[in-house]
mmCIF file of C-alpha atoms in Angstrom:
data_model
loop_
_atom_site.group_PDB
_atom_site.id
_atom_site.type_symbol
_atom_site.label_atom_id
_atom_site.label_comp_id
_atom_site.label_asym_id
_atom_site.label_seq_id
_atom_site.Cartn_x
_atom_site.Cartn_y
_atom_site.Cartn_z
ATOM 1 C CA MET A 1 -118.522 16.098 42.624
ATOM 2 C CA LYS A 2 -119.500 12.421 42.643
ATOM 3 C CA LYS A 3 -116.096 11.404 41.219
ATOM 4 C CA MET A 4 -114.328 13.382 43.902
ATOM 5 C CA ILE A 5 -116.328 11.678 46.679
ATOM 6 C CA ASN A 6 -115.614 8.247 45.171
ATOM 7 C CA LYS A 7 -111.871 9.018 44.967
ATOM 8 C CA LEU A 8 -111.845 10.296 48.533
ATOM 9 C CA SER A 9 -113.672 7.278 49.868
ATOM 10 C CA ALA A 10 -111.339 4.940 47.953
ATOM 11 C CA LYS A 11 -108.306 6.699 49.428
ATOM 12 C CA MET A 12 -109.795 6.542 52.918
ATOM 13 C CA LEU A 13 -110.479 2.832 52.478
ATOM 14 C CA THR A 14 -106.883 2.274 51.345
ATOM 15 C CA VAL A 15 -105.542 4.144 54.369
ATOM 16 C CA CYS A 16 -107.780 2.165 56.739
ATOM 17 C CA ILE A 17 -106.754 -1.208 55.280
ATOM 18 C CA THR A 18 -103.074 -0.294 55.280
ATOM 19 C CA SER A 19 -103.149 0.929 58.869
ATOM 20 C CA SER A 20 -105.047 -2.132 60.040
ATOM 21 C CA LEU A 21 -102.556 -4.471 58.386
ATOM 22 C CA ALA A 22 -99.627 -2.548 59.851
ATOM 23 C CA THR A 23 -100.976 -2.783 63.406
ATOM 24 C CA GLN A 24 -102.417 -6.297 63.190
ATOM 25 C CA SER A 25 -99.606 -7.844 65.213
ATOM 26 C CA VAL A 26 -100.235 -5.334 67.990
ATOM 27 C CA TRP A 27 -103.951 -6.150 68.079
ATOM 28 C CA ALA A 28 -103.377 -9.911 68.042
ATOM 29 C CA ALA A 29 -100.861 -9.725 70.894
ATOM 30 C CA GLY A 30 -103.553 -10.237 73.543
ATOM 31 C CA ILE A 31 -105.231 -13.246 71.892
ATOM 32 C CA PRO A 32 -104.404 -16.528 73.670
ATOM 33 C CA PRO A 33 -102.994 -19.409 71.609
ATOM 34 C CA VAL A 34 -105.183 -22.259 70.420
ATOM 35 C CA THR A 35 -105.305 -24.997 73.028
ATOM 36 C CA ALA A 36 -104.099 -28.473 72.123
ATOM 37 C CA PRO A 37 -106.601 -31.337 72.056
ATOM 38 C CA THR A 38 -106.835 -33.560 75.118
ATOM 39 C CA GLY A 39 -105.125 -36.442 73.331
ATOM 40 C CA GLY A 40 -102.000 -34.383 72.693
ATOM 41 C CA ASN A 41 -100.656 -32.235 69.905
ATOM 42 C CA GLY A 42 -97.763 -34.361 68.694
ATOM 43 C CA GLY A 43 -97.466 -37.027 66.049
ATOM 44 C CA GLY A 44 -98.193 -34.966 62.979
ATOM 45 C CA LEU A 45 -101.164 -33.291 61.407
ATOM 46 C CA ILE A 46 -103.316 -36.408 61.069
ATOM 47 C CA LYS A 47 -102.831 -37.404 64.727
ATOM 48 C CA THR A 48 -103.705 -33.883 65.871
ATOM 49 C CA PHE A 49 -106.833 -33.948 63.655
ATOM 50 C CA GLN A 50 -107.816 -37.327 65.139
ATOM 51 C CA ASN A 51 -107.428 -35.907 68.635
ATOM 52 C CA TYR A 52 -109.621 -32.926 67.751
ATOM 53 C CA MET A 53 -112.222 -35.317 66.288
ATOM 54 C CA GLY A 54 -112.208 -37.295 69.545
ATOM 55 C CA ASP A 55 -112.866 -34.075 71.451
ATOM 56 C CA GLY A 56 -115.685 -33.265 69.030
ATOM 57 C CA ILE A 57 -117.310 -36.669 69.495
ATOM 58 C CA LEU A 58 -117.075 -36.238 73.255
ATOM 59 C CA LEU A 59 -118.722 -32.819 72.977
ATOM 60 C CA ILE A 60 -121.563 -34.292 70.905
ATOM 61 C CA GLY A 61 -122.046 -37.009 73.539
ATOM 62 C CA LEU A 62 -122.216 -34.440 76.319
ATOM 63 C CA MET A 63 -124.734 -32.380 74.340
ATOM 64 C CA LEU A 64 -126.910 -35.480 73.855
ATOM 65 C CA SER A 65 -126.667 -36.208 77.578
ATOM 66 C CA SER A 66 -127.726 -32.655 78.361
ATOM 67 C CA TRP A 67 -130.653 -33.014 75.973
ATOM 68 C CA ALA A 68 -131.667 -36.231 77.784
ATOM 69 C CA LEU A 69 -131.544 -34.429 81.132
ATOM 70 C CA ILE A 70 -133.700 -31.595 79.760
ATOM 71 C CA ARG A 71 -136.242 -34.148 78.479
ATOM 72 C CA VAL A 72 -136.357 -35.830 81.901
ATOM 73 C CA VAL A 73 -137.025 -32.510 83.636
ATOM 74 C CA SER A 74 -139.633 -31.580 81.012
ATOM 75 C CA ASN A 75 -141.435 -34.876 81.530
ATOM 76 C CA GLY A 76 -141.407 -34.329 85.297
ATOM 77 C CA ILE A 77 -142.897 -30.857 84.904
ATOM 78 C CA THR A 78 -145.569 -32.235 82.573
ATOM 79 C CA THR A 79 -146.447 -34.945 85.086
ATOM 80 C CA TYR A 80 -146.645 -32.351 87.866
ATOM 81 C CA GLY A 81 -149.040 -30.323 85.709
ATOM 82 C CA GLU A 82 -151.185 -33.397 85.157
ATOM 83 C CA ILE A 83 -151.543 -33.824 88.916
ATOM 84 C CA SER A 84 -153.535 -30.602 89.170
ATOM 85 C CA ASP A 85 -155.749 -31.771 86.284
ATOM 86 C CA GLY A 86 -156.431 -35.067 88.048
ATOM 87 C CA LYS A 87 -154.818 -37.152 85.284
ATOM 88 C CA ALA A 88 -151.849 -38.272 87.410
ATOM 89 C CA THR A 89 -150.909 -38.825 91.040
ATOM 90 C CA TYR A 90 -147.850 -38.013 93.114
ATOM 91 C CA LYS A 91 -146.885 -41.677 92.768
ATOM 92 C CA ASP A 92 -146.570 -41.105 89.000
ATOM 93 C CA LEU A 93 -144.422 -38.029 89.644
ATOM 94 C CA GLY A 94 -142.152 -39.999 91.989
ATOM 95 C CA THR A 95 -141.811 -42.796 89.460
ATOM 96 C CA THR A 96 -140.996 -40.300 86.722
ATOM 97 C CA ALA A 97 -138.383 -38.625 88.917
ATOM 98 C CA VAL A 98 -136.671 -41.872 89.942
ATOM 99 C CA VAL A 99 -136.594 -43.317 86.427
ATOM 100 C CA GLY A 100 -135.457 -39.981 85.018
ATOM 101 C CA VAL A 101 -132.592 -39.641 87.500
ATOM 102 C CA VAL A 102 -131.458 -43.191 86.802
ATOM 103 C CA LEU A 103 -131.571 -42.673 83.021
ATOM 104 C CA ALA A 104 -129.795 -39.305 83.151
ATOM 105 C CA SER A 105 -127.121 -40.664 85.506
ATOM 106 C CA ALA A 106 -126.555 -43.689 83.300
ATOM 107 C CA THR A 107 -126.255 -41.481 80.225
ATOM 108 C CA PHE A 108 -123.673 -39.192 81.815
ATOM 109 C CA TRP A 109 -121.784 -42.210 83.189
ATOM 110 C CA MET A 110 -121.624 -43.806 79.734
ATOM 111 C CA VAL A 111 -120.326 -40.592 78.179
ATOM 112 C CA THR A 112 -117.579 -40.288 80.781
ATOM 113 C CA GLN A 113 -116.636 -43.927 80.219
ATOM 114 C CA ALA A 114 -116.484 -43.276 76.473
ATOM 115 C CA THR A 115 -113.837 -40.610 77.034
ATOM 116 C CA GLU A 116 -111.337 -43.362 77.791
ATOM 117 C CA ILE A 117 -111.879 -44.836 74.314
ATOM 118 C CA PHE A 118 -110.883 -41.637 72.562
#
């Protein structure tokens, strides 16, 4: 009985794999093509790889900028919490907000300027 179940399951697996391979082109028909990097797709494999690397470096820079913005907001929330404890004043919160906005803006500006390099 066990042999018969194993044979049946092996045959079912073979049928499933064969049918999936036969209809793969139909399933993949709706998938959009891979987009080219921003630097272009021409010039050979190495140039295309370099363009993808430039996009990757830009993405890392934007993620670091987002992290900096999150840290600025977190510091502002912490300062606001310290106001209720009496450890800080609204002047400290204003200073934190102004410095944080300037730092976050400068970070995003530098990342957008770096896009011209790549």
